[in-house]
Short mmCIF file of C-alpha atoms and ligand atoms in Angstrom, two decimals:
data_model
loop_
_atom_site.label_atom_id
_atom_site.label_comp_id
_atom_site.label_asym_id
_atom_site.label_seq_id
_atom_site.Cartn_x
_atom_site.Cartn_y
_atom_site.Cartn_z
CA UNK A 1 98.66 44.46 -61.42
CA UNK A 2 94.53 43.39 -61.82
CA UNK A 3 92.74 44.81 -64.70
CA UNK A 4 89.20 44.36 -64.69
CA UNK A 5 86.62 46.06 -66.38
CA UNK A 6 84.07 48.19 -65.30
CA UNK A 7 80.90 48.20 -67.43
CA UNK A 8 79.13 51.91 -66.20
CA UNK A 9 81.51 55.13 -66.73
CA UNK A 10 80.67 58.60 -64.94
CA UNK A 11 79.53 60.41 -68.12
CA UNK A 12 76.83 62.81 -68.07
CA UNK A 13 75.32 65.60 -70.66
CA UNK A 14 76.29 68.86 -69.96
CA UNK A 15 73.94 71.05 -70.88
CA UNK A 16 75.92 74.26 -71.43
CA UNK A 17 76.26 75.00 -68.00
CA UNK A 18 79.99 75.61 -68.08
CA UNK A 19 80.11 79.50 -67.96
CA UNK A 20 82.63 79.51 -70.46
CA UNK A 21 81.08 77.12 -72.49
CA UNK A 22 77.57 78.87 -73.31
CA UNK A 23 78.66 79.29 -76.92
CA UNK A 24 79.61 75.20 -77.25
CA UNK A 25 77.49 72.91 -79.26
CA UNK A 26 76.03 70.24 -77.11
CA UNK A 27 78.47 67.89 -75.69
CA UNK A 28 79.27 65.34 -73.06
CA UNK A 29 81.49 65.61 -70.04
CA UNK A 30 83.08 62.63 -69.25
CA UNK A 31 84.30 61.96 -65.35
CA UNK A 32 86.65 60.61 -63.54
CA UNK A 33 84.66 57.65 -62.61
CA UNK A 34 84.47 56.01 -59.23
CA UNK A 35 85.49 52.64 -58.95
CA UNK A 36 85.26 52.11 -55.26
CA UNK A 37 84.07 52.97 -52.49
CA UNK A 38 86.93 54.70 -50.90
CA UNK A 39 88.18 56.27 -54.12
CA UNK A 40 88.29 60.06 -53.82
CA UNK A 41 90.63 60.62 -56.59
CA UNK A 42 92.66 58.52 -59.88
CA UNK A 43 95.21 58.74 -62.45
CA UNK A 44 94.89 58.32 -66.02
CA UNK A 45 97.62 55.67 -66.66
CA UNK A 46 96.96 56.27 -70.45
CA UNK A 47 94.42 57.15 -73.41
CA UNK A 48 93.64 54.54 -75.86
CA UNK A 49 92.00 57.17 -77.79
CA UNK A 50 93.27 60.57 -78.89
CA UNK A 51 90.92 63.48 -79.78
CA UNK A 52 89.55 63.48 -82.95
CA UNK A 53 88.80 59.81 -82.76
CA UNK A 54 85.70 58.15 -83.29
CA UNK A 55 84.50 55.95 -80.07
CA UNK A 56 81.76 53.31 -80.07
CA UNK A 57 79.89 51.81 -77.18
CA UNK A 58 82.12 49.26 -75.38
CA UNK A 59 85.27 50.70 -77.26
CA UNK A 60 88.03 51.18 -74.29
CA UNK A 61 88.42 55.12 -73.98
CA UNK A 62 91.98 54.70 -71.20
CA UNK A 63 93.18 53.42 -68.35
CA UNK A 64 92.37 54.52 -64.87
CA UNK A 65 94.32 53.68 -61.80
CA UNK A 66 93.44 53.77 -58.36
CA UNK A 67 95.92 52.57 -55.46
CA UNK A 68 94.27 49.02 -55.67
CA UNK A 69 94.00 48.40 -59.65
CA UNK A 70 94.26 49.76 -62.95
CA UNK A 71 90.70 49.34 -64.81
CA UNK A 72 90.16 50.15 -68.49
CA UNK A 73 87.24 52.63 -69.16
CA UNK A 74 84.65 52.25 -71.62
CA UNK A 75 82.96 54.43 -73.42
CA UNK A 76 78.81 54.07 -73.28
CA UNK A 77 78.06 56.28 -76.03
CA UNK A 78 78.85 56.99 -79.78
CA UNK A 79 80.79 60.08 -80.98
CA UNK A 80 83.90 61.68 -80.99
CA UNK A 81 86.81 62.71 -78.30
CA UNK A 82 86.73 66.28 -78.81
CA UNK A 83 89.04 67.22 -76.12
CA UNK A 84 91.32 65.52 -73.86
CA UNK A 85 91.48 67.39 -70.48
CA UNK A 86 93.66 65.01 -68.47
CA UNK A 87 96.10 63.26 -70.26
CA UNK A 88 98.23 60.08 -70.12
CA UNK A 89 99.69 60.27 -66.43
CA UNK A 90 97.46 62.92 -65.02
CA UNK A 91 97.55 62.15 -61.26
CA UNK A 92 95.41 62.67 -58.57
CA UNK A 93 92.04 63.78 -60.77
CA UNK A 94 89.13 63.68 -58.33
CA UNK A 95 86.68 61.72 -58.55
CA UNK A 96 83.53 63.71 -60.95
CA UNK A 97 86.35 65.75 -62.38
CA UNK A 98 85.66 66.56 -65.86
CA UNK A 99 88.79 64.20 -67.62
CA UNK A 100 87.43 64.39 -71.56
CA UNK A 101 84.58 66.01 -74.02
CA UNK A 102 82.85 63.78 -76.71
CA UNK A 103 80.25 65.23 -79.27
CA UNK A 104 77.95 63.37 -81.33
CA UNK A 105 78.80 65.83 -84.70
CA UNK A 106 82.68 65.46 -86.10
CA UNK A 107 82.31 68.62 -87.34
CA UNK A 108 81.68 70.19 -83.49
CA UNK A 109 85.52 69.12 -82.65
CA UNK A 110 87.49 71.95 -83.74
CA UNK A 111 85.00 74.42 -81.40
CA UNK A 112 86.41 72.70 -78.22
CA UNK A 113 90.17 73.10 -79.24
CA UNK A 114 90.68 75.60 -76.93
CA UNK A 115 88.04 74.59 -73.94
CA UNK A 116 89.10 74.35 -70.41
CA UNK A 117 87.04 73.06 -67.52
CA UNK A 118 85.52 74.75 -65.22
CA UNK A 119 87.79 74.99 -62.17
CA UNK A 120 86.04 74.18 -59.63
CA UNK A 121 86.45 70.39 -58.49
CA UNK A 122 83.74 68.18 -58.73
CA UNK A 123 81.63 70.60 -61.31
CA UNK A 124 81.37 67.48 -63.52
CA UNK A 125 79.19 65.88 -60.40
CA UNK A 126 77.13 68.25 -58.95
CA UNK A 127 74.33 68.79 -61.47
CA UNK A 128 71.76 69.98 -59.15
CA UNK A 129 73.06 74.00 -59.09
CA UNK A 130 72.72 74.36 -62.94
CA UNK A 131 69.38 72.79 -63.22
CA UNK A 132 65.87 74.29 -63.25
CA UNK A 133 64.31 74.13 -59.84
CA UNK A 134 61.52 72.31 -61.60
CA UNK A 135 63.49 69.73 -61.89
CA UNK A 136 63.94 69.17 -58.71
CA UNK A 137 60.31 68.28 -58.41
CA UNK A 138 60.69 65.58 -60.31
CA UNK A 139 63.21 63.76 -58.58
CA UNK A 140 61.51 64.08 -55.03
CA UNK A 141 58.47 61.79 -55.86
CA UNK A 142 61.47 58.76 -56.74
CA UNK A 143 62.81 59.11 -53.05
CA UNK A 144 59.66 57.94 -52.14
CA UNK A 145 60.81 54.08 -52.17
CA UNK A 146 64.48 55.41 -50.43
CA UNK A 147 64.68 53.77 -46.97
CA UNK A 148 65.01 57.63 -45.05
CA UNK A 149 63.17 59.92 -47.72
CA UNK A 150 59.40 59.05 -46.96
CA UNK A 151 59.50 60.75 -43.43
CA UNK A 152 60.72 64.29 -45.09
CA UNK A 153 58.64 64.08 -48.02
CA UNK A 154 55.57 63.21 -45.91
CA UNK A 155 56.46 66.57 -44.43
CA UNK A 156 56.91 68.65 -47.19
CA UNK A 157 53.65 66.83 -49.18
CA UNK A 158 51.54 68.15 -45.99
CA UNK A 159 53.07 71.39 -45.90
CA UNK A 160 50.78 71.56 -49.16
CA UNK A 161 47.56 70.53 -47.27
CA UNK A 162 48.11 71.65 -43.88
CA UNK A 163 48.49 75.40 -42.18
CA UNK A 164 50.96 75.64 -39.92
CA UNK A 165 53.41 78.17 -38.70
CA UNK A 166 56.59 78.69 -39.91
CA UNK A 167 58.23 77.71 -36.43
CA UNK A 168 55.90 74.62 -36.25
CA UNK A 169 57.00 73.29 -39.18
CA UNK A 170 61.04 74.01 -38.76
CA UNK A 171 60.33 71.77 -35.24
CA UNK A 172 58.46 69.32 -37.07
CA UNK A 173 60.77 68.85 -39.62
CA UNK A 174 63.84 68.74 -36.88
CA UNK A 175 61.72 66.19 -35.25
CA UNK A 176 60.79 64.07 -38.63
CA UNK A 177 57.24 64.86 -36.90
CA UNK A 178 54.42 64.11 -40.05
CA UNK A 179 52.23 67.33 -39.88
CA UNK A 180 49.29 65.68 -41.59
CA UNK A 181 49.11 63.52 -38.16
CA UNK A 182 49.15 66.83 -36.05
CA UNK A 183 45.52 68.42 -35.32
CA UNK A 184 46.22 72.12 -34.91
CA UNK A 185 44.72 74.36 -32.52
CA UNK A 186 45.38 77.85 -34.04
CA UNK A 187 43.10 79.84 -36.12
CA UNK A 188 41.10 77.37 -38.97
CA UNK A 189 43.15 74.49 -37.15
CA UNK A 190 46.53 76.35 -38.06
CA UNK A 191 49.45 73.86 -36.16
CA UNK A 192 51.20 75.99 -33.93
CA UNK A 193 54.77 75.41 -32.45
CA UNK A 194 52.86 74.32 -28.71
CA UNK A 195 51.26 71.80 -31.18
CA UNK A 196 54.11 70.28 -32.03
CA UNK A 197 55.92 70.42 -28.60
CA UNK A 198 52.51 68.55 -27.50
CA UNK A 199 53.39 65.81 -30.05
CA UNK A 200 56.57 65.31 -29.37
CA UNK A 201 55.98 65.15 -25.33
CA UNK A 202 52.75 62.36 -25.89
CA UNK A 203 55.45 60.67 -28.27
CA UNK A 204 57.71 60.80 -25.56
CA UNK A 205 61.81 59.91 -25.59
CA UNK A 206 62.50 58.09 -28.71
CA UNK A 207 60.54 60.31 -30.46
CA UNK A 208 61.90 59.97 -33.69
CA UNK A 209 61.65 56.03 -33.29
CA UNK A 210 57.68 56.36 -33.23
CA UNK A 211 57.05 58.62 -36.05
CA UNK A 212 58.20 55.90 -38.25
CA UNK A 213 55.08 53.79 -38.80
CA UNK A 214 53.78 56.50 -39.84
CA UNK A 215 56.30 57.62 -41.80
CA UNK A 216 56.76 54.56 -44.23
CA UNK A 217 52.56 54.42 -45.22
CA UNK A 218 52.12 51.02 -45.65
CA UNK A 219 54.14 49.97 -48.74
CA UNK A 220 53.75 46.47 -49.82
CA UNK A 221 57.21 46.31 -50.55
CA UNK A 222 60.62 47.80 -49.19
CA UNK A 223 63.75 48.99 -51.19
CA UNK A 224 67.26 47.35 -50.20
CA UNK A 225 70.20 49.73 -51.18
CA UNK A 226 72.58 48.45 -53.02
CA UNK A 227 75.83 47.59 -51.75
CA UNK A 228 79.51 48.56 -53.54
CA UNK A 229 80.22 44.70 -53.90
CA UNK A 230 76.87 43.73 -54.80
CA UNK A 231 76.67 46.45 -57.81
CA UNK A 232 80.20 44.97 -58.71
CA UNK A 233 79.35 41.59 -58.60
CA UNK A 234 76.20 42.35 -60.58
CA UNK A 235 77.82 43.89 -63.50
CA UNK A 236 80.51 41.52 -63.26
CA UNK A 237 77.97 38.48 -63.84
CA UNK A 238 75.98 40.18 -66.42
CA UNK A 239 79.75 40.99 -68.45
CA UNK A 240 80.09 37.54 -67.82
CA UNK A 241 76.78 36.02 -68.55
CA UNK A 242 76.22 38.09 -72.12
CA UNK A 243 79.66 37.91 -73.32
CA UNK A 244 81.42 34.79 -72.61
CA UNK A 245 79.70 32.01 -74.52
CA UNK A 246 79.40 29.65 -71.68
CA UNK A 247 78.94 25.45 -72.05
CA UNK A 248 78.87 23.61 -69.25
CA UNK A 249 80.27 19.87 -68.42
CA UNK A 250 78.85 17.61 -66.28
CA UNK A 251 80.60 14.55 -64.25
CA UNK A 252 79.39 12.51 -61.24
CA UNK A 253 82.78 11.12 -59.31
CA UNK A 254 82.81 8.25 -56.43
CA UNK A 255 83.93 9.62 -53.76
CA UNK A 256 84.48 6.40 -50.96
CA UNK A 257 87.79 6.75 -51.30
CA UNK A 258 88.01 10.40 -50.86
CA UNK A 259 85.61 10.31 -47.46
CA UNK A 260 88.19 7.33 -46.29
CA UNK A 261 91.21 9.16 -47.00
CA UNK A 262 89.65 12.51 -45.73
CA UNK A 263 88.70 10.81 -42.05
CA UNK A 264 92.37 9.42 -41.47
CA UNK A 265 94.07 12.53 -42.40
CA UNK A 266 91.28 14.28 -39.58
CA UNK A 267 92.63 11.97 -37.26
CA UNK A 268 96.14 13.67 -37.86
CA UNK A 269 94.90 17.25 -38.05
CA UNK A 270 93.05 16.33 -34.98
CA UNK A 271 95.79 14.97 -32.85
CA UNK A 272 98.18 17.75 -33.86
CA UNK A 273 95.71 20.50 -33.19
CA UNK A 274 95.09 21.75 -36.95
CA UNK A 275 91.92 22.30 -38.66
CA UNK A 276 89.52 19.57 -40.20
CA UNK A 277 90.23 19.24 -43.69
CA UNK A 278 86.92 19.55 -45.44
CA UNK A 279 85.72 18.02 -49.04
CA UNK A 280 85.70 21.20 -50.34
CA UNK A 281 90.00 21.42 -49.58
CA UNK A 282 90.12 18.55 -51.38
CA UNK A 283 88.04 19.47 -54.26
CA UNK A 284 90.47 22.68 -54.46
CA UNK A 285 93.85 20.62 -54.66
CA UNK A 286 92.31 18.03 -57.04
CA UNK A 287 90.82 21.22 -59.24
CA UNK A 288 94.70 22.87 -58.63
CA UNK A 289 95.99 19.83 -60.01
CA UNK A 290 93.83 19.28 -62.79
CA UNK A 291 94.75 22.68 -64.11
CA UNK A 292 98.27 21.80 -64.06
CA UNK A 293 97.28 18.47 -65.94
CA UNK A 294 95.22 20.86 -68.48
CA UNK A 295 96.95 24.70 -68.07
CA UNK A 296 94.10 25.38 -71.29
CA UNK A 297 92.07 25.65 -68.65
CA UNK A 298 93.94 27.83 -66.52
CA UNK A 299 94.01 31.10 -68.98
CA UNK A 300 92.13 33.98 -70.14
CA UNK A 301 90.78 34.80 -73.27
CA UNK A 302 92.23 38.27 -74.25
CA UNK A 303 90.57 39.37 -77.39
CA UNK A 304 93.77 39.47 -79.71
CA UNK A 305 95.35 35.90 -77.62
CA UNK A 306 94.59 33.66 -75.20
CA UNK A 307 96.76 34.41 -71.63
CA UNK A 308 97.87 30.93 -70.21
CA UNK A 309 98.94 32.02 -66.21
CA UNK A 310 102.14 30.45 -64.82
CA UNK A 311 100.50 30.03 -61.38
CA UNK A 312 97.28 27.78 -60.18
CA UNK A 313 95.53 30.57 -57.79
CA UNK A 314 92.04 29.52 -56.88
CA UNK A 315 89.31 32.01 -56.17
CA UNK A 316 86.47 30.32 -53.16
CA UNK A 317 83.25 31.34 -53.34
CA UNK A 318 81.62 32.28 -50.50
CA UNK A 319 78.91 34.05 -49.00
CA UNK A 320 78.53 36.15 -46.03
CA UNK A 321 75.59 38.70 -45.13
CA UNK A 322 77.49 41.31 -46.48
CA UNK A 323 77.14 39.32 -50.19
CA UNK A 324 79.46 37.18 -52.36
CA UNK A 325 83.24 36.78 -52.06
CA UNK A 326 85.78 34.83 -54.05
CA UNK A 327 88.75 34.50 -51.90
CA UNK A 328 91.82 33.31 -53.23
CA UNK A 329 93.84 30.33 -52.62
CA UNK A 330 97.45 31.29 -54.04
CA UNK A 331 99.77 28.35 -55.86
CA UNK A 332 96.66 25.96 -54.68
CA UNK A 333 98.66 23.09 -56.77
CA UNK A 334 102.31 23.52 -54.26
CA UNK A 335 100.69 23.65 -51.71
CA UNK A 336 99.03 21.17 -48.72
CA UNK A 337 96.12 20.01 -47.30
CA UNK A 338 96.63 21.35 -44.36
CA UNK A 339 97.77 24.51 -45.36
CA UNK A 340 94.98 24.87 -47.76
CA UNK A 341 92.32 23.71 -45.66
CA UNK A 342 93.59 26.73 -43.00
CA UNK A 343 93.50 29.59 -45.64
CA UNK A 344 90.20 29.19 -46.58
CA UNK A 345 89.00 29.26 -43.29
CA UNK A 346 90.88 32.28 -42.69
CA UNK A 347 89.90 34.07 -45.90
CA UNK A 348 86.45 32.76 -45.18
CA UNK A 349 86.59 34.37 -41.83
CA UNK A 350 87.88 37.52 -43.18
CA UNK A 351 84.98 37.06 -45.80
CA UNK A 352 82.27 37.15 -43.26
CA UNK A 353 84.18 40.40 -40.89
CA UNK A 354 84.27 42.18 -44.38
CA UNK A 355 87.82 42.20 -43.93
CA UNK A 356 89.35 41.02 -46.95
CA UNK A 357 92.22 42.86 -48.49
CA UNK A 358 92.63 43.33 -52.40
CA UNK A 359 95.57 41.10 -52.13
CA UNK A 360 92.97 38.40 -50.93
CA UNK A 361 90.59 38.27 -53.42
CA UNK A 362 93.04 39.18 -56.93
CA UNK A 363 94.79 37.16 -58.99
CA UNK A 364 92.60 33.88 -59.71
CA UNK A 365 93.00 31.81 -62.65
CA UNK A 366 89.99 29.37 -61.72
CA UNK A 367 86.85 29.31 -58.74
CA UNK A 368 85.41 26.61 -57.29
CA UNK A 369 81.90 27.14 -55.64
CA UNK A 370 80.21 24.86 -53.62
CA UNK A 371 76.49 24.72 -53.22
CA UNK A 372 76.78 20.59 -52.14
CA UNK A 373 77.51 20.15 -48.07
CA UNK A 374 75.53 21.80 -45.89
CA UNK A 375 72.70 23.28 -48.44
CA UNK A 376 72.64 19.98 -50.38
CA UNK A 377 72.56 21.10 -53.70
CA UNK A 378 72.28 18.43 -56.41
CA UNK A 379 74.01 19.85 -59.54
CA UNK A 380 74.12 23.09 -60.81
CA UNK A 381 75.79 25.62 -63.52
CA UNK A 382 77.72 28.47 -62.24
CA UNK A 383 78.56 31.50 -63.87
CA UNK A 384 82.21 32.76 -65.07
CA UNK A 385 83.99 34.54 -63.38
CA UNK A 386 85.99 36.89 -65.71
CA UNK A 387 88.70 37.14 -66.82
CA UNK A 388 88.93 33.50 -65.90
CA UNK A 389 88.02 31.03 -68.01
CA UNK A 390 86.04 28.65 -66.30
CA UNK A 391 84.63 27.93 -62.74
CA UNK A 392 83.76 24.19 -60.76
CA UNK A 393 80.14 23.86 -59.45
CA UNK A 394 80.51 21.57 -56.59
CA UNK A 395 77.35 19.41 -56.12
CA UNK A 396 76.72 17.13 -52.67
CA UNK A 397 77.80 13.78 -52.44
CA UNK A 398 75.29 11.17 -51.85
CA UNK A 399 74.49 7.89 -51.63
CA UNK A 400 73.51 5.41 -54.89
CA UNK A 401 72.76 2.10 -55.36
CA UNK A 402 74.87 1.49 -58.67
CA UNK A 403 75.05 -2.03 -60.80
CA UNK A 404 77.21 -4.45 -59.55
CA UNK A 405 80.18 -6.38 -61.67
CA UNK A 406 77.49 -9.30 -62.74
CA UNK A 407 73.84 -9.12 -63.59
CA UNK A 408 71.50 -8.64 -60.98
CA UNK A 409 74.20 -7.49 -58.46
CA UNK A 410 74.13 -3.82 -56.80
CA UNK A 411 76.23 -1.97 -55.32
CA UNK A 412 76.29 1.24 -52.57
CA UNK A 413 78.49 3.93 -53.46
CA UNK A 414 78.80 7.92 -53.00
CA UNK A 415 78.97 10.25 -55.57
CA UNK A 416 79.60 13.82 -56.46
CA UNK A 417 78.04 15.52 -59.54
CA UNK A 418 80.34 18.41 -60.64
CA UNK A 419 79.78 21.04 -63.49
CA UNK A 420 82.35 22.76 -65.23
CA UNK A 421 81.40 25.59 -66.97
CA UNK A 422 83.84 27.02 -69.54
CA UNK A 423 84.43 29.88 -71.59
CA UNK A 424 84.57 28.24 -75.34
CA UNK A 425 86.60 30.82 -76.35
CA UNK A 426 89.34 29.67 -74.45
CA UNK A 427 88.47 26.07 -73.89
CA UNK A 428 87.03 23.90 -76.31
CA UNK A 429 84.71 20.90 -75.72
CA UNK A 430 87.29 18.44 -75.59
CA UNK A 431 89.49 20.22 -73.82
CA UNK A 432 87.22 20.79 -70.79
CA UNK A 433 86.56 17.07 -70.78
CA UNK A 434 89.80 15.87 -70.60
CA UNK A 435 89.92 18.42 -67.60
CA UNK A 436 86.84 17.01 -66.08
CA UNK A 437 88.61 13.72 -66.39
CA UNK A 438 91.75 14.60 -64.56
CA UNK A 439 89.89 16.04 -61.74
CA UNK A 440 87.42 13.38 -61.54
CA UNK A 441 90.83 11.10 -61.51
CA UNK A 442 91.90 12.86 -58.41
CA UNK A 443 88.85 12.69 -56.35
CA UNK A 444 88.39 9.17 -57.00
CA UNK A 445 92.33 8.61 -56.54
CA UNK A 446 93.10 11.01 -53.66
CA UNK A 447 96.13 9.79 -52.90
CA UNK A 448 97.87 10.56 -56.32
CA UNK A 449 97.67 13.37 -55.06
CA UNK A 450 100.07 13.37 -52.09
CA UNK A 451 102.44 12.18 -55.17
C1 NAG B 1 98.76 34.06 -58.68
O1 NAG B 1 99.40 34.17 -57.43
C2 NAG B 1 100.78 34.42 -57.52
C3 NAG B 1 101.38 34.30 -56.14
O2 NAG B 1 100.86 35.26 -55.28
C4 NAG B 1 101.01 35.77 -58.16
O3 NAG B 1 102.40 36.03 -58.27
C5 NAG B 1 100.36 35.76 -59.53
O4 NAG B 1 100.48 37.03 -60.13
C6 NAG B 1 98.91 35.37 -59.44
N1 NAG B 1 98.37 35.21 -60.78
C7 NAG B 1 97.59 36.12 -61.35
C8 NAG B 1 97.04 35.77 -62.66
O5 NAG B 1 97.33 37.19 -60.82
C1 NAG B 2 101.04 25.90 -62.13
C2 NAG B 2 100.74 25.48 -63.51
O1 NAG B 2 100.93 24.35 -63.88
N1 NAG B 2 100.25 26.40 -64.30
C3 NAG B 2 100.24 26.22 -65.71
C4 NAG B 2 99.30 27.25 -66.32
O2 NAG B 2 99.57 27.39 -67.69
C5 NAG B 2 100.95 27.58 -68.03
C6 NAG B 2 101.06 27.76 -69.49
O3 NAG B 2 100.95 26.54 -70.15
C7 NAG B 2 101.77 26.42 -67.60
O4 NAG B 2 103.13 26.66 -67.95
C8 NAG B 2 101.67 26.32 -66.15
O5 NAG B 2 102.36 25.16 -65.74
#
């Protein structure tokens, strides 16, 4: 089972809208949050906190489980559980539904010993009924940059400005039809409805297609949605990034042999009718191999102990227009060339189709990412991918003049820079040298590892 941590939680301050709960000091509902994008509903698998307790920022308030994981819930905010709602094997809570109360004042727990949510489903996520109208105000302006909202707020803005009839501006709104761009012929230029109908015939067909120049008034810049993944991936790196104290480990490797060894085992794949085994394969069974070498690096750091995993399962970075996805290459270390070099271009496939299946991207102890080949980066530093404990930048391979054997000799060569950066935590300096050394033994040595 994956466990992986979710930075944001669905909390939100109530403010005393609960009809029941006019007479409760102020207090926080916290939600059944939602950690995908197909999750409708979860089960609390169990509270690491009971009420009365104190809970501090970061501090794990339970366990949530959805069909594809269980992920531990933090709390954001300081205070105190005042109430649990849903408790340790509550199934099937919707997503929004109220599961817990925290207060900021100890003394405010005892008032909530007796509270009850709301029934109805979902009050914990709808906040628009209870509040103000006002406030509604405020939040239009912000839709402004949203990719749809500038058409009906241009309306509604020149609703203010313009006189028009009520039936002109119901079509106009239908239509996404700006009224500011209408001239009206009523009374004091009123719009009428034949004003609109005019419009939309000189518009012609795709009549909601043309309004949009106008809709979107020149803004020198345009707002991109975030994705699911790429809101994952982003808290992901920043977890990673300001938590794990990274260092990073260099090493350039000659890779002749490799290249030789790679083009005769093409020739095979070739003449039996299996895929081309690319550098990166290799890179993957050397790194598989390494690990098993140096299992330190193949473990987790997991606050009271350090996890060491009994299997070598690779995560592949790779990116598709839909964003970043680390694949996984299962018991890398047992298994082929052959048979590696056809998963990742399957997984990569499934990658690009947004096809991959939780099964296909859980359960690595160790990614390799590769910026060298085709966009010919030098050297670089990637970031962790937690829980793992350290991750393979794969540079290109070029070619170098090196020194020869006697003075004023040279040689040719090509060479691979690689950077391994590692969690210190886990791995200590040495450590992820003597790593770097095993790998960089492979690579220059492929065929130790047929052995
Ligand atoms: C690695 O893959 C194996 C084989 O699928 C799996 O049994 C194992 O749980 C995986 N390791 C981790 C840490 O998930
Ligand atoms: C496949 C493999 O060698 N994995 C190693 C990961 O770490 C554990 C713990 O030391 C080793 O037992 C495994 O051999």
């Amino acid at each position: 089972m994956a466990k992986l941590v979710i930075l944001g939680i669905h909390s939100k301050l109530s403010l005393c809208f609960n009809p029941n709960a006019t007479d409760l000091p102020p207090h926080q509902e916290i939600g059944m949050p939602s950690l995908s994008p197909t999750m409708t509903e979860g089960n609390i698998a169990r509270w690491m906190k009971k009420e009365g307790d104190k809970v501090s920022p970061g501090e794990v308030l339970c366990e949530v489980e959805t069909d594809k994981a269980t992920v531990e819930m933090e709390c954001m905010e300081e205070g105190y559980i005042a109430k649990i709602i849903h408790g340790d094997g509550a199934k099937e809570i919707k997503v929004g539904e109220v599961i817990a109360i925290t207060v900021e004042d100890e003394d405010d727990i005892v008032k909530f010993k007796d509270y009850k949510a709301s029934e109805s489903p979902g009050a914990g996520d709808v906040s628009a009924p209870s509040e103000p109208t006002s406030k509604k105000e405020e939040v239009e302006p912000v839709k402004t940059n949203g990719p749809v909202a500038p058409k009906t707020d241009e309306t509604t803005r020149a609703e203010d400005r313009v006189f028009s009839s009520p039936l002109a501006r119901k079509l106009a709104e239908d239509h996404n039809v700006p009224l500011s761009s209408i001239t009206g012929t009523g009374p004091d230029g009123r719009i009428l409805k034949a004003d609109i109908e005019d419009y939309l015939a000189r518009t012609s067909k795709p009549s909601s297609k043309v309004t949009e120049p106008t809709a979107a008034p020149s803004l020198d810049y345009s707002d991109i949605p975030n994705s699911q993944i790429r809101k994952v991936i982003a808290s992901r790196l920043l977890l990673s990034k300001q938590t794990i104290p990274h260092y990073y480990l260099t090493v350039d490797s000659c890779v002749e042999k490799l290249m030789d060894l790679r083009g005769q085992l093409n020739t095979l794949q070739e003449a039996s009718g299996r895929k081309r085994i690319s550098v990166n394969d290799l890179v993957i069974k050397a790194a598989a191999l390494a690990l098993r070498k140096v299992p330190q690096c193949n473990s987790s750091w997991m606050n009271d102990y350090i996890r060491q995993y009994h299997n070598v399962n690779i995560s592949v970075a790779v990116q598709t227009e839909h964003g970043l996805f680390v694949p996984v290459i299962k018991d890398a270390d047992k298994k082929g060339l052959s048979a590696i070099a056809a998963e990742v271009k399957l997984l990569a496939q499934k990658a690009k189709d947004n096809n991959l299946k939780p099964e296909d991207y859980e359960g690595g102890t160790f990614t390799v990412s590769n910026l060298g080949g085709p966009f010919g980066v030098k050297q670089f530093c990637a970031i962790i991918n937690p829980p793992q404990a350290a991750i393979l930048a794969v540079g290109s391979a070029e070619r170098r003049v090196v020194p020869g054997t006697s003075p004023h000799q040279f040689e040719f060569g090509s060479f691979m820079s690689v950077t391994l950066s590692c969690d210190h935590r886990v791995i200590d300096g040495a450590i992820g040298a003597e790593w770097l050394r095993a790998f960089k033994e492979y690579i220059e040595n492929p065929q130790s590892m047929l052995l």
